[in-house]
Amino acid sequence: MTVAAQRAMTAREWGLLALLSLLWGGSFFFVAVAVRELPPLTLVTLRVGLAAALLWACAPLIGVSPPRSGRAVASIAVLGFGNNALPFALIAWGQTHLPSGLASILNAATPLFTVLAAHVLTAEEKLSGLKLFGTLAGMAGVAWLIGPDMLFGATNNAWAELAVLAAALSYAMSAIFARRVRFLGLKPIDVAAGQATAATLLLAPLALIIDRPWTLSTPSLGVIASVLAIAAFSTALAYVVYFRILAGAGATNVLLVTLLVPVSSVLLGTVFLDERLLARQFVGFGLIAIGLAFIDGRLPRALFGGRNNPNPASGNSRLPIGPKSR
């Protein structure tokens, strides 16, 4: 699967983008329901395990094939840890203390960390003036979100917020690492199935030792449905939709989902979970959104007619082949 160059998206691609934002925004909603009765490690193990099973079961239809070299297996294992196991577990634990909408807003900082990591760790993707402005605006939004909780002693909330930010940083570091995998003869969907499988193998022993799931009460039907939904829709199906958009519309266009996921998550949390976010949290998201818009390049092109950024897709076209799954 190749990554298309940036272009105007068709109506179908906009529909797929909206679907992806709902799938990934829904993951925060489903986690919020499931962590009421399931420990985070058990929940995340079920999520990646069921998603991996679904992807391999659909292998003939979606073209999944296993890695064929030791180097490919090792790379997928690293991605399974950094792009699935660690961030999923951190977000699930964070959501034991945070509204689902706030967790999704904090997770929107992933591209901010990615451009910072790329600036430090790569030679070809240095921060331009506009990207630097966007990153500073986004980080100001993050500080606005977590600062009051840290200053006024809301310890549990502050640690939970930092856990979700750590998950975003893990996604960013995985994005930089994942670029190596492109040279190992793996298709994107191979990596998706492989990292879900690797994450299952990493998490299952920990869940068995720490959570002892056989001692837990039988979960309610709502929790069981949420686990199935997050595995089937927000993980397995989301991979397929993500790569379909990436191949057709290009990496810069698919970045728009980062702005849409918090909207879906906040709406779902408000309607179905009676969550209410504070005004300052919407202000924080606004700053993050401005930052992402400048990193993406659309807003400065609209404001300045492209004069200051003649090649806005530069750098973004090399998104990792493993998505920053939510």
CSV table of C-alpha atoms in Angstrom, one decimal:
chain,number,residue,atom,x,y,z
A,1,MET,CA,0.0,0.0,0.0
A,2,THR,CA,1.4,3.3,-1.0
A,3,VAL,CA,0.7,6.8,0.5
A,4,ALA,CA,-0.9,9.2,-1.9
A,5,ALA,CA,0.2,12.8,-2.3
A,6,GLN,CA,-1.9,15.5,-0.7
A,7,ARG,CA,-4.9,16.6,-2.8
A,8,ALA,CA,-8.5,17.7,-2.3
A,9,MET,CA,-10.5,14.9,-0.8
A,10,THR,CA,-13.6,13.5,-2.5
A,11,ALA,CA,-16.9,13.3,-0.8
A,12,ARG,CA,-16.3,9.6,-0.1
A,13,GLU,CA,-13.0,10.3,1.5
A,14,TRP,CA,-14.6,13.0,3.7
A,15,GLY,CA,-17.1,10.4,4.7
A,16,LEU,CA,-14.4,7.9,5.6
A,17,LEU,CA,-12.6,10.6,7.6
A,18,ALA,CA,-15.8,11.3,9.6
A,19,LEU,CA,-16.2,7.6,10.2
A,20,LEU,CA,-12.6,7.3,11.4
A,21,SER,CA,-13.1,10.2,13.8
A,22,LEU,CA,-16.2,8.5,15.2
A,23,LEU,CA,-14.4,5.1,15.5
A,24,TRP,CA,-11.4,6.7,17.3
A,25,GLY,CA,-13.6,9.1,19.3
A,26,GLY,CA,-15.7,6.2,20.2
A,27,SER,CA,-12.7,4.4,21.7
A,28,PHE,CA,-12.6,6.9,24.6
A,29,PHE,CA,-16.3,6.4,25.1
A,30,PHE,CA,-16.1,2.6,25.2
A,31,VAL,CA,-13.1,2.7,27.5
A,32,ALA,CA,-15.0,5.0,29.9
A,33,VAL,CA,-17.8,2.5,30.1
A,34,ALA,CA,-15.5,-0.6,30.4
A,35,VAL,CA,-13.1,0.7,33.1
A,36,ARG,CA,-16.1,1.0,35.5
A,37,GLU,CA,-15.9,-2.8,35.8
A,38,LEU,CA,-12.7,-4.0,34.3
A,39,PRO,CA,-9.1,-3.2,35.3
A,40,PRO,CA,-7.2,-1.3,32.7
A,41,LEU,CA,-4.7,-4.1,31.8
A,42,THR,CA,-7.4,-6.7,31.4
A,43,LEU,CA,-9.4,-4.3,29.2
A,44,VAL,CA,-6.5,-3.4,27.0
A,45,THR,CA,-5.5,-7.1,26.6
A,46,LEU,CA,-9.0,-7.9,25.5
A,47,ARG,CA,-8.9,-4.9,23.1
A,48,VAL,CA,-5.7,-5.8,21.3
A,49,GLY,CA,-6.3,-9.6,21.5
A,50,LEU,CA,-9.7,-9.5,19.9
A,51,ALA,CA,-8.6,-6.9,17.3
A,52,ALA,CA,-5.6,-9.1,16.3
A,53,ALA,CA,-7.9,-12.1,16.0
A,54,LEU,CA,-10.3,-10.2,13.8
A,55,LEU,CA,-7.5,-8.9,11.5
A,56,TRP,CA,-6.0,-12.3,11.1
A,57,ALA,CA,-9.4,-13.8,10.5
A,58,CYS,CA,-10.0,-11.3,7.7
A,59,ALA,CA,-6.5,-11.8,6.3
A,60,PRO,CA,-7.7,-13.2,2.9
A,61,LEU,CA,-9.9,-10.2,2.4
A,62,ILE,CA,-7.6,-7.4,3.5
A,63,GLY,CA,-4.3,-8.9,2.5
A,64,VAL,CA,-2.6,-9.4,5.8
A,65,SER,CA,0.6,-11.6,5.8
A,66,PRO,CA,3.0,-12.4,8.6
A,67,PRO,CA,6.5,-10.9,8.8
A,68,ARG,CA,9.2,-13.0,7.1
A,69,SER,CA,12.4,-11.9,8.8
A,70,GLY,CA,13.7,-11.7,12.3
A,71,ARG,CA,14.3,-8.0,11.9
A,72,ALA,CA,10.7,-7.4,10.9
A,73,VAL,CA,9.4,-9.4,13.9
A,74,ALA,CA,11.6,-7.4,16.2
A,75,SER,CA,10.4,-4.1,14.7
A,76,ILE,CA,6.8,-5.1,15.0
A,77,ALA,CA,7.4,-6.1,18.6
A,78,VAL,CA,8.7,-2.6,19.4
A,79,LEU,CA,5.7,-1.1,17.7
A,80,GLY,CA,3.4,-3.4,19.6
A,81,PHE,CA,4.8,-2.1,22.8
A,82,GLY,CA,5.1,1.6,21.9
A,83,ASN,CA,2.1,2.1,19.6
A,84,ASN,CA,-0.4,-0.2,21.3
A,85,ALA,CA,0.4,-1.8,24.6
A,86,LEU,CA,1.9,1.1,26.5
A,87,PRO,CA,-0.3,4.0,25.2
A,88,PHE,CA,-3.5,1.9,25.4
A,89,ALA,CA,-2.8,1.0,29.0
A,90,LEU,CA,-1.9,4.5,30.0
A,91,ILE,CA,-5.0,6.0,28.4
A,92,ALA,CA,-7.2,3.3,30.0
A,93,TRP,CA,-5.8,4.0,33.4
A,94,GLY,CA,-6.0,7.8,32.9
A,95,GLN,CA,-9.7,7.4,32.1
A,96,THR,CA,-10.4,5.9,35.5
A,97,HIS,CA,-10.0,9.5,36.7
A,98,LEU,CA,-10.8,11.6,33.7
A,99,PRO,CA,-13.8,12.3,31.5
A,100,SER,CA,-13.5,10.6,28.1
A,101,GLY,CA,-13.6,14.0,26.3
A,102,LEU,CA,-10.7,15.4,28.2
A,103,ALA,CA,-8.6,12.3,27.6
A,104,SER,CA,-9.3,12.6,23.8
A,105,ILE,CA,-8.3,16.3,23.9
A,106,LEU,CA,-5.0,15.5,25.7
A,107,ASN,CA,-4.4,12.7,23.2
A,108,ALA,CA,-4.7,15.3,20.4
A,109,ALA,CA,-1.2,16.5,21.5
A,110,THR,CA,0.3,13.4,19.6
A,111,PRO,CA,1.2,15.4,16.4
A,112,LEU,CA,2.8,18.1,18.6
A,113,PHE,CA,5.1,15.6,20.2
A,114,THR,CA,5.7,14.0,16.8
A,115,VAL,CA,7.1,17.1,15.2
A,116,LEU,CA,9.2,17.8,18.2
A,117,ALA,CA,10.6,14.2,18.2
A,118,ALA,CA,11.2,14.4,14.4
A,119,HIS,CA,13.1,17.7,14.9
A,120,VAL,CA,15.4,16.2,17.5
A,121,LEU,CA,15.8,12.6,16.1
A,122,THR,CA,15.8,13.1,12.3
A,123,ALA,CA,18.0,15.2,10.0
A,124,GLU,CA,15.4,15.9,7.4
A,125,GLU,CA,12.3,17.1,9.4
A,126,LYS,CA,13.4,20.2,11.3
A,127,LEU,CA,10.8,22.7,12.6
A,128,SER,CA,10.0,25.5,10.3
A,129,GLY,CA,8.8,28.9,11.6
A,130,LEU,CA,5.1,28.0,11.2
A,131,LYS,CA,5.5,24.5,12.7
A,132,LEU,CA,7.3,26.0,15.6
A,133,PHE,CA,4.5,28.5,16.2
A,134,GLY,CA,2.0,25.7,15.9
A,135,THR,CA,3.9,23.5,18.4
A,136,LEU,CA,4.2,26.4,20.9
A,137,ALA,CA,0.5,27.2,20.6
A,138,GLY,CA,-0.4,23.5,21.1
A,139,MET,CA,1.9,23.0,24.1
A,140,ALA,CA,0.4,26.2,25.6
A,141,GLY,CA,-3.0,24.5,25.3
A,142,VAL,CA,-1.7,21.4,27.0
A,143,ALA,CA,-0.3,23.5,29.8
A,144,TRP,CA,-3.6,25.3,30.1
A,145,LEU,CA,-5.4,22.0,30.5
A,146,ILE,CA,-3.2,20.4,33.2
A,147,GLY,CA,-1.8,23.4,35.0
A,148,PRO,CA,-4.7,24.2,37.3
A,149,ASP,CA,-4.9,20.6,38.5
A,150,MET,CA,-1.2,20.5,39.3
A,151,LEU,CA,-1.3,24.0,41.0
A,152,PHE,CA,-4.4,23.4,43.1
A,153,GLY,CA,-3.6,19.9,44.3
A,154,ALA,CA,-6.0,17.7,42.2
A,155,THR,CA,-3.4,15.0,42.4
A,156,ASN,CA,-5.3,12.1,40.8
A,157,ASN,CA,-6.4,14.2,37.9
A,158,ALA,CA,-2.9,15.6,37.3
A,159,TRP,CA,-1.3,12.1,37.3
A,160,ALA,CA,-4.1,10.8,35.0
A,161,GLU,CA,-3.6,13.7,32.6
A,162,LEU,CA,0.2,13.1,32.6
A,163,ALA,CA,-0.5,9.4,31.8
A,164,VAL,CA,-2.5,10.3,28.7
A,165,LEU,CA,0.2,12.8,27.7
A,166,ALA,CA,2.8,10.0,28.1
A,167,ALA,CA,0.7,7.9,25.8
A,168,ALA,CA,0.7,10.7,23.2
A,169,LEU,CA,4.5,10.8,23.6
A,170,SER,CA,4.7,7.0,23.1
A,171,TYR,CA,2.7,7.3,19.9
A,172,ALA,CA,5.0,10.1,18.7
A,173,MET,CA,8.2,8.1,19.4
A,174,SER,CA,6.6,5.0,17.7
A,175,ALA,CA,5.8,7.2,14.7
A,176,ILE,CA,9.5,8.0,14.3
A,177,PHE,CA,10.6,4.4,14.7
A,178,ALA,CA,7.9,3.1,12.4
A,179,ARG,CA,9.5,4.8,9.4
A,180,ARG,CA,12.2,2.2,9.5
A,181,VAL,CA,9.6,-0.6,9.0
A,182,ARG,CA,8.8,0.7,5.5
A,183,PHE,CA,12.1,-0.8,4.3
A,184,LEU,CA,11.4,-4.3,5.6
A,185,GLY,CA,8.9,-5.3,2.9
A,186,LEU,CA,5.8,-5.0,5.1
A,187,LYS,CA,2.5,-3.6,4.1
A,188,PRO,CA,0.8,-1.2,6.5
A,189,ILE,CA,-2.0,-3.6,7.3
A,190,ASP,CA,0.7,-6.3,8.1
A,191,VAL,CA,2.1,-3.9,10.7
A,192,ALA,CA,-1.3,-3.2,12.1
A,193,ALA,CA,-2.1,-6.9,12.6
A,194,GLY,CA,1.4,-7.6,13.8
A,195,GLN,CA,1.6,-4.9,16.4
A,196,ALA,CA,-1.8,-5.8,17.8
A,197,THR,CA,-0.6,-9.4,18.1
A,198,ALA,CA,2.7,-8.4,19.7
A,199,ALA,CA,0.8,-6.1,22.2
A,200,THR,CA,-1.4,-9.1,23.2
A,201,LEU,CA,1.6,-11.2,23.9
A,202,LEU,CA,3.2,-8.5,26.0
A,203,LEU,CA,0.0,-7.6,28.0
A,204,ALA,CA,-1.6,-11.0,28.6
A,205,PRO,CA,1.0,-12.2,31.2
A,206,LEU,CA,0.8,-8.8,33.0
A,207,ALA,CA,-3.0,-8.9,33.1
A,208,LEU,CA,-3.0,-12.5,34.4
A,209,ILE,CA,-0.5,-11.7,37.2
A,210,ILE,CA,-1.7,-8.3,38.3
A,211,ASP,CA,-5.4,-8.3,37.6
A,212,ARG,CA,-6.1,-12.1,38.1
A,213,PRO,CA,-9.2,-11.7,35.9
A,214,TRP,CA,-10.6,-15.1,37.0
A,215,THR,CA,-11.3,-13.4,40.4
A,216,LEU,CA,-13.3,-10.5,38.8
A,217,SER,CA,-17.1,-10.4,38.9
A,218,THR,CA,-18.8,-11.2,35.6
A,219,PRO,CA,-19.1,-7.9,33.7
A,220,SER,CA,-22.4,-6.4,32.7
A,221,LEU,CA,-23.7,-6.7,29.1
A,222,GLY,CA,-22.9,-3.0,28.6
A,223,VAL,CA,-19.3,-3.6,29.4
A,224,ILE,CA,-19.1,-6.7,27.3
A,225,ALA,CA,-20.6,-4.8,24.4
A,226,SER,CA,-18.1,-1.9,24.9
A,227,VAL,CA,-15.1,-4.3,24.9
A,228,LEU,CA,-16.3,-5.9,21.7
A,229,ALA,CA,-17.0,-2.5,20.1
A,230,ILE,CA,-13.6,-1.1,21.0
A,231,ALA,CA,-11.8,-4.2,19.6
A,232,ALA,CA,-13.9,-4.6,16.4
A,233,PHE,CA,-14.7,-1.0,15.5
A,234,SER,CA,-12.3,1.3,17.2
A,235,THR,CA,-9.2,-0.9,16.6
A,236,ALA,CA,-9.6,-3.4,13.8
A,237,LEU,CA,-12.0,-1.6,11.5
A,238,ALA,CA,-10.3,1.8,12.3
A,239,TYR,CA,-7.0,0.4,11.0
A,240,VAL,CA,-8.6,-0.6,7.7
A,241,VAL,CA,-10.3,2.8,7.3
A,242,TYR,CA,-7.2,4.7,8.2
A,243,PHE,CA,-5.1,3.0,5.6
A,244,ARG,CA,-7.8,3.4,3.0
A,245,ILE,CA,-7.8,7.2,3.5
A,246,LEU,CA,-4.0,7.3,3.7
A,247,ALA,CA,-3.6,5.5,0.3
A,248,GLY,CA,-6.2,7.6,-1.4
A,249,ALA,CA,-6.1,11.1,0.1
A,250,GLY,CA,-2.6,11.3,1.5
A,251,ALA,CA,-1.0,11.7,4.9
A,252,THR,CA,-1.6,15.4,5.3
A,253,ASN,CA,-5.3,15.0,4.8
A,254,VAL,CA,-5.6,12.1,7.2
A,255,LEU,CA,-4.1,14.3,9.9
A,256,LEU,CA,-7.4,16.1,10.0
A,257,VAL,CA,-8.8,13.3,12.1
A,258,THR,CA,-6.7,14.5,15.0
A,259,LEU,CA,-8.9,17.6,15.2
A,260,LEU,CA,-12.2,15.6,14.7
A,261,VAL,CA,-11.6,12.8,17.3
A,262,PRO,CA,-12.1,15.1,20.4
A,263,VAL,CA,-15.3,16.4,18.9
A,264,SER,CA,-16.7,12.9,18.5
A,265,SER,CA,-15.5,11.9,22.0
A,266,VAL,CA,-16.9,15.0,23.8
A,267,LEU,CA,-20.3,14.6,22.1
A,268,LEU,CA,-20.5,10.9,23.0
A,269,GLY,CA,-19.4,11.6,26.6
A,270,THR,CA,-21.9,14.5,26.9
A,271,VAL,CA,-24.9,12.6,25.5
A,272,PHE,CA,-24.4,9.1,26.9
A,273,LEU,CA,-22.2,9.5,30.0
A,274,ASP,CA,-23.5,12.9,31.2
A,275,GLU,CA,-19.9,14.2,31.2
A,276,ARG,CA,-19.3,18.0,31.4
A,277,LEU,CA,-16.0,19.6,30.6
A,278,LEU,CA,-14.9,22.9,32.0
A,279,ALA,CA,-14.7,26.1,30.0
A,280,ARG,CA,-10.9,26.2,30.4
A,281,GLN,CA,-10.7,22.7,28.9
A,282,PHE,CA,-12.4,23.9,25.7
A,283,VAL,CA,-10.0,26.8,25.6
A,284,GLY,CA,-7.1,24.3,25.9
A,285,PHE,CA,-8.5,22.3,23.0
A,286,GLY,CA,-8.8,25.5,21.0
A,287,LEU,CA,-5.1,26.3,21.4
A,288,ILE,CA,-4.2,22.7,20.5
A,289,ALA,CA,-6.4,22.9,17.4
A,290,ILE,CA,-4.7,26.2,16.3
A,291,GLY,CA,-1.4,24.5,16.8
A,292,LEU,CA,-2.4,21.5,14.7
A,293,ALA,CA,-3.8,23.7,12.0
A,294,PHE,CA,-0.4,25.5,11.7
A,295,ILE,CA,1.5,22.2,11.7
A,296,ASP,CA,-0.9,20.8,9.1
A,297,GLY,CA,-0.5,23.9,6.9
A,298,ARG,CA,-4.1,24.7,5.9
A,299,LEU,CA,-4.6,27.6,8.2
A,300,PRO,CA,-1.4,29.5,7.2
A,301,ARG,CA,-2.2,28.9,3.5
A,302,ALA,CA,-5.6,30.4,4.0
A,303,LEU,CA,-4.3,33.4,5.9
A,304,PHE,CA,-1.2,34.0,3.8
A,305,GLY,CA,-2.1,32.5,0.4
A,306,GLY,CA,0.7,29.9,0.7
A,307,ARG,CA,3.5,32.5,0.4
A,308,ASN,CA,5.1,31.5,3.6
A,309,ASN,CA,4.8,27.8,3.1
A,310,PRO,CA,5.2,26.8,-0.5
A,311,ASN,CA,5.4,23.1,0.3
A,312,PRO,CA,3.1,22.6,3.2
A,313,ALA,CA,3.0,18.9,2.9
A,314,SER,CA,6.7,18.5,3.3
A,315,GLY,CA,7.5,16.2,6.2
A,316,ASN,CA,3.8,15.3,6.8
A,317,SER,CA,3.9,13.0,3.8
A,318,ARG,CA,6.1,10.6,5.7
A,319,LEU,CA,3.6,9.6,8.3
A,320,PRO,CA,4.3,6.2,9.9
A,321,ILE,CA,2.7,3.2,8.4
A,322,GLY,CA,1.3,2.3,11.8
A,323,PRO,CA,-1.5,4.6,12.8
A,324,LYS,CA,-1.6,6.4,16.1
A,325,SER,CA,-4.5,4.2,17.3
A,326,ARG,CA,-6.8,5.5,19.9
